[in-house]
Structure formats: structure tokens, C-alpha cells
PDB file of C-alpha atoms in Angstrom:
ATOM      1  CA  GLY A   1      -0.011  -0.180  -0.124  1.00 52.00           C
ATOM      2  CA  ALA A   2       1.265   3.705  -0.112  1.00 79.00           C
ATOM      3  CA  GLY A   3       1.746   3.976   3.550  1.00 93.00           C
ATOM      4  CA  VAL A   4       1.486   2.222   6.725  1.00 97.00           C
ATOM      5  CA  SER A   5      -2.548   1.577   7.478  1.00 97.00           C
ATOM      6  CA  GLN A   6      -3.419   0.849  11.279  1.00 98.00           C
ATOM      7  CA  THR A   7      -6.705  -0.200  12.384  1.00 97.00           C
ATOM      8  CA  PRO A   8      -8.776   0.717  14.295  1.00 97.00           C
ATOM      9  CA  SER A   9      -8.237   4.634  14.024  1.00 96.00           C
ATOM     10  CA  ASN A  10     -10.041   5.036  17.705  1.00 97.00           C
ATOM     11  CA  LYS A  11     -10.970   2.043  19.971  1.00 98.00           C
ATOM     12  CA  VAL A  12     -13.140   2.547  23.268  1.00 98.00           C
ATOM     13  CA  THR A  13     -13.320   0.065  25.551  1.00 98.00           C
ATOM     14  CA  GLU A  14     -13.605  -0.874  29.216  1.00 97.00           C
ATOM     15  CA  LYS A  15     -11.150  -1.627  32.071  1.00 98.00           C
ATOM     16  CA  GLY A  16     -10.239  -5.100  31.769  1.00 98.00           C
ATOM     17  CA  LYS A  17     -11.521  -6.124  28.542  1.00 98.00           C
ATOM     18  CA  TYR A  18      -9.391  -7.648  25.416  1.00 98.00           C
ATOM     19  CA  VAL A  19      -8.341  -5.167  22.652  1.00 98.00           C
ATOM     20  CA  GLU A  20      -6.521  -6.334  18.878  1.00 98.00           C
ATOM     21  CA  LEU A  21      -4.807  -3.525  17.257  1.00 98.00           C
ATOM     22  CA  ARG A  22      -3.840  -4.056  13.732  1.00 98.00           C
ATOM     23  CA  CYS A  23      -0.906  -2.605  11.696  1.00 98.00           C
ATOM     24  CA  ASP A  24      -0.566  -3.080   7.747  1.00 97.00           C
ATOM     25  CA  PRO A  25       2.871  -1.929   6.830  1.00 96.00           C
ATOM     26  CA  ILE A  26       4.461  -0.679   3.762  1.00 95.00           C
ATOM     27  CA  SER A  27       4.935  -3.147   1.380  1.00 93.00           C
ATOM     28  CA  GLY A  28       8.118  -4.757   1.137  1.00 90.00           C
ATOM     29  CA  HIS A  29       9.451  -3.695   4.611  1.00 91.00           C
ATOM     30  CA  THR A  30      10.667  -6.470   6.614  1.00 90.00           C
ATOM     31  CA  ALA A  31      11.155  -4.591   9.562  1.00 92.00           C
ATOM     32  CA  LEU A  32       8.186  -3.456  12.002  1.00 95.00           C
ATOM     33  CA  TYR A  33       7.657  -1.418  14.967  1.00 95.00           C
ATOM     34  CA  TRP A  34       4.818  -0.748  17.606  1.00 97.00           C
ATOM     35  CA  TYR A  35       5.324   2.368  19.690  1.00 97.00           C
ATOM     36  CA  ARG A  36       3.106   4.100  22.447  1.00 97.00           C
ATOM     37  CA  GLN A  37       2.567   7.909  22.269  1.00 96.00           C
ATOM     38  CA  SER A  38       0.849   9.731  25.342  1.00 95.00           C
ATOM     39  CA  LEU A  39      -0.269  12.787  25.466  1.00 91.00           C
ATOM     40  CA  GLY A  40       2.725  15.535  25.234  1.00 89.00           C
ATOM     41  CA  GLN A  41       5.129  12.729  25.060  1.00 92.00           C
ATOM     42  CA  GLY A  42       7.441  11.535  22.328  1.00 94.00           C
ATOM     43  CA  PRO A  43       7.044   7.725  20.896  1.00 95.00           C
ATOM     44  CA  GLU A  44       7.980   4.934  23.551  1.00 96.00           C
ATOM     45  CA  PHE A  45       9.135   1.521  21.935  1.00 94.00           C
ATOM     46  CA  LEU A  46       7.461  -1.669  22.539  1.00 96.00           C
ATOM     47  CA  ILE A  47       8.473  -4.098  20.179  1.00 96.00           C
ATOM     48  CA  TYR A  48       9.762  -4.702  17.114  1.00 93.00           C
ATOM     49  CA  PHE A  49      10.036  -7.293  14.404  1.00 94.00           C
ATOM     50  CA  GLN A  50      12.411  -8.560  11.749  1.00 90.00           C
ATOM     51  CA  GLY A  51       9.980 -10.803   9.416  1.00 90.00           C
ATOM     52  CA  THR A  52       7.984 -12.819  11.581  1.00 91.00           C
ATOM     53  CA  GLY A  53      10.056 -13.140  14.469  1.00 89.00           C
ATOM     54  CA  ALA A  54       9.964 -10.671  17.252  1.00 89.00           C
ATOM     55  CA  ALA A  55      13.418  -9.119  17.729  1.00 88.00           C
ATOM     56  CA  ASP A  56      13.154  -6.964  20.931  1.00 91.00           C
ATOM     57  CA  ASP A  57      10.338  -6.962  23.040  1.00 94.00           C
ATOM     58  CA  SER A  58      12.159  -4.762  25.916  1.00 92.00           C
ATOM     59  CA  GLY A  59       9.630  -2.166  25.576  1.00 94.00           C
ATOM     60  CA  LEU A  60       6.422  -4.187  26.614  1.00 97.00           C
ATOM     61  CA  PRO A  61       5.371  -3.301  30.006  1.00 95.00           C
ATOM     62  CA  ASN A  62       4.204  -6.312  31.362  1.00 95.00           C
ATOM     63  CA  ASP A  63       2.806  -9.754  30.220  1.00 96.00           C
ATOM     64  CA  ARG A  64      -0.432  -8.016  29.611  1.00 98.00           C
ATOM     65  CA  PHE A  65       0.841  -7.099  26.333  1.00 98.00           C
ATOM     66  CA  PHE A  66       1.606  -9.560  23.585  1.00 97.00           C
ATOM     67  CA  ALA A  67       2.207  -8.874  19.614  1.00 97.00           C
ATOM     68  CA  VAL A  68       2.703 -11.403  16.499  1.00 97.00           C
ATOM     69  CA  ARG A  69       3.439 -10.816  13.030  1.00 96.00           C
ATOM     70  CA  PRO A  70       2.888 -14.297  11.957  1.00 95.00           C
ATOM     71  CA  GLU A  71       3.348 -14.292   8.019  1.00 93.00           C
ATOM     72  CA  GLY A  72       5.944 -11.284   7.885  1.00 90.00           C
ATOM     73  CA  SER A  73       3.700  -8.419   7.121  1.00 94.00           C
ATOM     74  CA  VAL A  74       0.467  -7.480   9.093  1.00 97.00           C
ATOM     75  CA  SER A  75       0.854  -7.265  13.108  1.00 98.00           C
ATOM     76  CA  THR A  76      -1.546  -7.567  15.882  1.00 98.00           C
ATOM     77  CA  LEU A  77      -0.655  -5.626  19.536  1.00 98.00           C
ATOM     78  CA  LYS A  78      -2.456  -7.822  21.733  1.00 98.00           C
ATOM     79  CA  ILE A  79      -3.775  -6.302  25.481  1.00 98.00           C
ATOM     80  CA  GLN A  80      -5.708  -8.602  27.698  1.00 98.00           C
ATOM     81  CA  ARG A  81      -6.851  -7.098  31.008  1.00 98.00           C
ATOM     82  CA  THR A  82      -6.765  -3.559  30.045  1.00 98.00           C
ATOM     83  CA  GLU A  83      -6.309  -0.967  32.496  1.00 97.00           C
ATOM     84  CA  ARG A  84      -6.883   3.049  31.971  1.00 97.00           C
ATOM     85  CA  GLY A  85      -3.187   3.416  32.108  1.00 96.00           C
ATOM     86  CA  ASP A  86      -3.074   1.934  29.026  1.00 98.00           C
ATOM     87  CA  SER A  87      -4.902   4.807  27.197  1.00 98.00           C
ATOM     88  CA  ALA A  88      -2.590   6.014  24.746  1.00 97.00           C
ATOM     89  CA  VAL A  89      -2.451   6.587  20.943  1.00 97.00           C
ATOM     90  CA  TYR A  90      -0.739   3.245  19.942  1.00 98.00           C
ATOM     91  CA  LEU A  91       1.527   4.017  16.779  1.00 98.00           C
ATOM     92  CA  CYS A  92       2.969   1.212  14.351  1.00 97.00           C
ATOM     93  CA  ALA A  93       5.924   1.907  12.049  1.00 96.00           C
ATOM     94  CA  SER A  94       7.966  -0.101   9.022  1.00 94.00           C
ATOM     95  CA  SER A  95      11.290   0.137   7.571  1.00 90.00           C
ATOM     96  CA  LEU A  96      13.027  -1.732   4.552  1.00 86.00           C
ATOM     97  CA  THR A  97      14.955  -3.496   7.140  1.00 77.00           C
ATOM     98  CA  ALA A  98      16.151  -3.407  10.667  1.00 71.00           C
ATOM     99  CA  PHE A  99      20.148  -4.501   9.620  1.00 68.00           C
ATOM    100  CA  THR A 100      20.966  -1.747   7.717  1.00 65.00           C
ATOM    101  CA  ARG A 101      24.650   0.010   8.249  1.00 63.00           C
ATOM    102  CA  ASP A 102      23.500   3.641   8.647  1.00 61.00           C
ATOM    103  CA  GLY A 103      20.100   3.025   9.514  1.00 62.00           C
ATOM    104  CA  SER A 104      16.937   2.946   7.715  1.00 74.00           C
ATOM    105  CA  PRO A 105      14.152   5.405   7.905  1.00 87.00           C
ATOM    106  CA  LEU A 106      10.857   4.472   9.749  1.00 91.00           C
ATOM    107  CA  HIS A 107       7.678   5.358   8.511  1.00 93.00           C
ATOM    108  CA  PHE A 108       4.502   5.766  10.799  1.00 96.00           C
ATOM    109  CA  GLY A 109       0.879   4.959  10.588  1.00 96.00           C
ATOM    110  CA  ASN A 110      -1.781   7.613  11.839  1.00 95.00           C
ATOM    111  CA  GLY A 111      -1.762   5.272  14.969  1.00 97.00           C
ATOM    112  CA  THR A 112      -4.897   3.910  16.753  1.00 98.00           C
ATOM    113  CA  ARG A 113      -6.286   5.922  19.550  1.00 97.00           C
ATOM    114  CA  LEU A 114      -7.277   3.644  22.795  1.00 98.00           C
ATOM    115  CA  THR A 115      -8.996   4.506  25.012  1.00 98.00           C
ATOM    116  CA  VAL A 116     -10.272   2.630  28.371  1.00 98.00           C
ATOM    117  CA  THR A 117     -13.044   3.793  30.571  1.00 97.00           C
TER     118      THR A 117
ATOM    119  CA  GLY B   1      20.072   2.186  27.178  1.00 82.00           C
ATOM    120  CA  GLU B   2      19.396   4.980  25.259  1.00 88.00           C
ATOM    121  CA  ASN B   3      19.061   8.559  26.587  1.00 93.00           C
ATOM    122  CA  VAL B   4      17.575  11.499  24.252  1.00 96.00           C
ATOM    123  CA  GLU B   5      16.962  14.812  25.766  1.00 97.00           C
ATOM    124  CA  GLN B   6      15.148  18.006  23.584  1.00 98.00           C
ATOM    125  CA  HIS B   7      14.739  21.639  24.641  1.00 97.00           C
ATOM    126  CA  PRO B   8      13.073  23.651  24.179  1.00 98.00           C
ATOM    127  CA  SER B   9       9.699  21.998  24.821  1.00 97.00           C
ATOM    128  CA  THR B  10       8.177  25.600  23.806  1.00 98.00           C
ATOM    129  CA  LEU B  11       9.389  27.563  20.820  1.00 98.00           C
ATOM    130  CA  SER B  12       7.800  30.531  19.452  1.00 98.00           C
ATOM    131  CA  VAL B  13       9.281  32.058  16.591  1.00 97.00           C
ATOM    132  CA  GLN B  14       7.484  35.236  14.261  1.00 97.00           C
ATOM    133  CA  GLU B  15       7.532  34.253  10.738  1.00 97.00           C
ATOM    134  CA  GLY B  16      10.232  34.402   8.165  1.00 97.00           C
ATOM    135  CA  ASP B  17      12.562  34.122  11.556  1.00 97.00           C
ATOM    136  CA  SER B  18      14.926  30.806  12.555  1.00 98.00           C
ATOM    137  CA  ALA B  19      14.076  27.927  14.773  1.00 98.00           C
ATOM    138  CA  VAL B  20      16.734  25.752  16.612  1.00 98.00           C
ATOM    139  CA  ILE B  21      15.882  22.596  18.178  1.00 98.00           C
ATOM    140  CA  LYS B  22      18.567  21.090  20.359  1.00 98.00           C
ATOM    141  CA  CYS B  23      18.938  17.468  21.377  1.00 98.00           C
ATOM    142  CA  THR B  24      21.540  15.269  23.371  1.00 98.00           C
ATOM    143  CA  TYR B  25      21.876  11.566  23.517  1.00 97.00           C
ATOM    144  CA  SER B  26      23.850   9.452  25.790  1.00 95.00           C
ATOM    145  CA  ASP B  27      24.513   5.979  23.906  1.00 92.00           C
ATOM    146  CA  SER B  28      28.072   6.963  22.251  1.00 91.00           C
ATOM    147  CA  ALA B  29      26.848   3.724  20.026  1.00 88.00           C
ATOM    148  CA  SER B  30      24.043   5.621  18.292  1.00 90.00           C
ATOM    149  CA  ASN B  31      24.638   6.667  14.662  1.00 88.00           C
ATOM    150  CA  TYR B  32      21.262   7.569  13.058  1.00 89.00           C
ATOM    151  CA  PHE B  33      19.373  10.906  13.853  1.00 93.00           C
ATOM    152  CA  PRO B  34      16.111  11.524  12.197  1.00 94.00           C
ATOM    153  CA  TRP B  35      13.864  14.657  12.994  1.00 97.00           C
ATOM    154  CA  TYR B  36      10.154  13.861  12.919  1.00 97.00           C
ATOM    155  CA  LYS B  37       7.167  16.847  12.439  1.00 98.00           C
ATOM    156  CA  GLN B  38       3.871  16.005  14.186  1.00 96.00           C
ATOM    157  CA  GLU B  39       0.933  17.624  13.427  1.00 95.00           C
ATOM    158  CA  LEU B  40      -2.085  17.324  15.992  1.00 91.00           C
ATOM    159  CA  GLY B  41      -3.543  14.267  15.283  1.00 88.00           C
ATOM    160  CA  LYS B  42      -1.378  13.031  12.973  1.00 92.00           C
ATOM    161  CA  ARG B  43       1.372  10.516  12.191  1.00 95.00           C
ATOM    162  CA  PRO B  44       5.243  11.658  12.735  1.00 95.00           C
ATOM    163  CA  GLN B  45       6.239  12.333   9.980  1.00 96.00           C
ATOM    164  CA  LEU B  46      10.458  12.052   8.735  1.00 95.00           C
ATOM    165  CA  ILE B  47      11.486  15.530   7.601  1.00 97.00           C
ATOM    166  CA  ILE B  48      15.467  15.146   8.018  1.00 96.00           C
ATOM    167  CA  ASP B  49      18.153  12.126   9.126  1.00 93.00           C
ATOM    168  CA  ILE B  50      21.533  12.675   9.373  1.00 91.00           C
ATOM    169  CA  ARG B  51      24.248   9.276   9.808  1.00 87.00           C
ATOM    170  CA  SER B  52      27.390   9.634  12.136  1.00 82.00           C
ATOM    171  CA  ASN B  53      29.579   9.797   9.163  1.00 82.00           C
ATOM    172  CA  VAL B  54      28.453  13.305   8.432  1.00 84.00           C
ATOM    173  CA  GLY B  55      28.478  16.845  10.271  1.00 91.00           C
ATOM    174  CA  GLU B  56      26.242  18.678   8.696  1.00 94.00           C
ATOM    175  CA  LYS B  57      22.913  17.895   6.036  1.00 94.00           C
ATOM    176  CA  LYS B  58      20.545  20.407   4.631  1.00 96.00           C
ATOM    177  CA  ASP B  59      17.232  20.264   2.678  1.00 94.00           C
ATOM    178  CA  GLN B  60      15.895  23.605   1.619  1.00 96.00           C
ATOM    179  CA  ARG B  61      15.144  25.249   4.586  1.00 97.00           C
ATOM    180  CA  ILE B  62      16.317  22.567   7.122  1.00 98.00           C
ATOM    181  CA  ALA B  63      19.216  21.660   8.402  1.00 98.00           C
ATOM    182  CA  VAL B  64      20.902  19.140  10.904  1.00 98.00           C
ATOM    183  CA  THR B  65      23.705  19.235  12.158  1.00 97.00           C
ATOM    184  CA  LEU B  66      25.621  16.271  14.433  1.00 96.00           C
ATOM    185  CA  ASN B  67      28.401  16.910  16.885  1.00 95.00           C
ATOM    186  CA  LYS B  68      29.267  13.202  17.836  1.00 93.00           C
ATOM    187  CA  THR B  69      32.305  14.578  20.552  1.00 93.00           C
ATOM    188  CA  ALA B  70      29.523  16.355  22.581  1.00 95.00           C
ATOM    189  CA  LYS B  71      26.854  13.453  21.920  1.00 95.00           C
ATOM    190  CA  HIS B  72      23.903  16.440  20.352  1.00 95.00           C
ATOM    191  CA  PHE B  73      22.768  17.098  17.229  1.00 97.00           C
ATOM    192  CA  SER B  74      19.826  19.882  16.487  1.00 98.00           C
ATOM    193  CA  LEU B  75      17.450  20.937  14.094  1.00 98.00           C
ATOM    194  CA  HIS B  76      17.360  24.457  12.435  1.00 98.00           C
ATOM    195  CA  ILE B  77      14.725  25.699  10.097  1.00 98.00           C
ATOM    196  CA  THR B  78      15.302  29.100   8.170  1.00 97.00           C
ATOM    197  CA  GLU B  79      13.025  31.532   6.946  1.00 98.00           C
ATOM    198  CA  THR B  80       9.996  29.749   9.095  1.00 98.00           C
ATOM    199  CA  GLN B  81       6.265  29.885   7.851  1.00 97.00           C
ATOM    200  CA  PRO B  82       2.718  29.388   9.783  1.00 96.00           C
ATOM    201  CA  GLU B  83       2.781  25.804   8.105  1.00 96.00           C
ATOM    202  CA  ASP B  84       5.939  25.007  10.311  1.00 98.00           C
ATOM    203  CA  SER B  85       4.063  25.373  13.608  1.00 98.00           C
ATOM    204  CA  ALA B  86       3.984  21.243  14.895  1.00 98.00           C
ATOM    205  CA  VAL B  87       5.538  19.385  17.290  1.00 98.00           C
ATOM    206  CA  TYR B  88       9.100  18.620  16.338  1.00 98.00           C
ATOM    207  CA  PHE B  89      10.576  14.940  17.751  1.00 98.00           C
ATOM    208  CA  CYS B  90      14.453  14.210  17.699  1.00 98.00           C
ATOM    209  CA  ALA B  91      15.558  10.669  17.549  1.00 96.00           C
ATOM    210  CA  ALA B  92      18.375   8.206  18.428  1.00 93.00           C
ATOM    211  CA  SER B  93      19.031   4.575  17.405  1.00 87.00           C
ATOM    212  CA  SER B  94      21.933   2.479  16.505  1.00 76.00           C
ATOM    213  CA  THR B  95      22.142  -0.735  14.371  1.00 66.00           C
ATOM    214  CA  GLY B  96      23.219  -2.824  17.005  1.00 68.00           C
ATOM    215  CA  GLY B  97      19.993  -1.869  18.513  1.00 68.00           C
ATOM    216  CA  GLY B  98      17.697  -3.150  15.269  1.00 72.00           C
ATOM    217  CA  ASN B  99      17.533   0.922  14.245  1.00 75.00           C
ATOM    218  CA  LYS B 100      14.767   1.272  16.733  1.00 84.00           C
ATOM    219  CA  LEU B 101      14.031   4.619  18.062  1.00 90.00           C
ATOM    220  CA  THR B 102      14.616   6.887  20.706  1.00 93.00           C
ATOM    221  CA  PHE B 103      12.554   9.893  21.157  1.00 96.00           C
ATOM    222  CA  GLY B 104      13.351  13.368  22.621  1.00 97.00           C
ATOM    223  CA  THR B 105      10.190  14.982  24.415  1.00 96.00           C
ATOM    224  CA  GLY B 106       9.576  17.000  21.519  1.00 97.00           C
ATOM    225  CA  THR B 107       9.258  20.663  20.877  1.00 98.00           C
ATOM    226  CA  GLN B 108       5.866  22.402  20.460  1.00 98.00           C
ATOM    227  CA  LEU B 109       6.989  25.003  17.377  1.00 98.00           C
ATOM    228  CA  LYS B 110       4.585  28.096  16.760  1.00 98.00           C
ATOM    229  CA  VAL B 111       5.485  30.311  14.328  1.00 97.00           C
ATOM    230  CA  GLU B 112       3.525  33.457  14.256  1.00 95.00           C
ATOM    231  CA  LEU B 113       2.185  35.893  11.709  1.00 90.00           C
TER     232      LEU B 113
END
């Protein structure tokens, strides 16, 4: 596609519920990143994939958060037992690869605004 | 891990003036430094980036400088226009870290008529 696509654009859920956020990266991009952005803050790294495998999940805040990318393209971020503190904009980004010598530009989607009531 | 500090948090300039935003980073292994512009409710968009093998890069009214010794880099916008008003984020990454970015806290730039 033309850019990184994220669905839904907005999600309102009740505390304790399960949510899934979807990311469709730019075609041909092998690296995919999830970030979380709270109001007035910069994006905060959660996890990234190179191909199908999670290469670094050190940013996931706890075991309620999980992400998959089974076919190396679309990714789903899953949050169990949501809490009010999970409310934020969840951004997905993709790049050609995570292993270039001098850095590879990340292209972001519009994000999913998650509100936990 | 990497820590990126950014200042100022807000910056107001008159149209036509220059704007400068500064960032410092902590990890000497970082070698890629992009700048993103984010308008309200929209995605961060890459406006310019610099790699560790150069000290300066320019693209029309936007330039970025990098001082690896001091571990700081700056964004310079000349001849500012109202459409430059947005939040600007600096970031740093290292190839050893999978190119994952660590972001600064952002600068709200307002260009006044």
C-alpha cells in the first residue's frame, strides 16, 4: 500500500477487556515497530519484528501486552485485561529492514487511539 | 539504554525568523538521528535525518548538525512559515539495536504571523 495502515483509528474499551490493534506495513518492508505515545510525550518503543520474529520486545510494559506477525507482513498488538493507564495512541512503523549499516527510516501509521474507561 | 533529551519544550518565533531545536543523546553507539514533525492528531513524519559519518545535512529550509564528540544534534529551520507550526521530535538509534528509535520529548513550535 501507499503507507502504513492501522485499524481501528479509535478504540474505546472498558477496563478489564481484551483489545487487538492491527498494523499493515508498507509493502516490502521487513521491519515493523510498535510504539506508544501518551499525550505530550514522544513515542515510546514497545517491540519490533524483523520478518516474522520478535527481535526485541524489551519495551513491552508487562505480560498483558503481546504482539504477533505470523506471515511477516500484518502485525497485531494484543492487550489483555486493559487498564486505564493503557490509554494512549499506539503507533506502528515500518522500514525496509532493521539491519542496515547506517540506519533505515521509519515510516509511521496514523495510530490507534485507545481509550480505556 | 539510550536517553535522548530535547529542548526547548516550546518555541515561538515570528514568521521569517529561524528556529533551532537541540537534542543530546547518551549512547555513543548511536549512529542514526532522524527528526520527525507531528501535526495535531496526525502521524509523525520524517523531515530530515543524519548519519554519524557526516556533520551536517541540509534540505531547502531545514538543516541538521551533528557533534558526535559532544553527543548532540540540532535542527535548524530558516525562513519559518505558519505551516511549520507543529511538534518536532528528535530521535536516535544504533544499528546494533535493530534501528529502533529512542525519541526526545518534543518541541512545540509556533510560528506567528
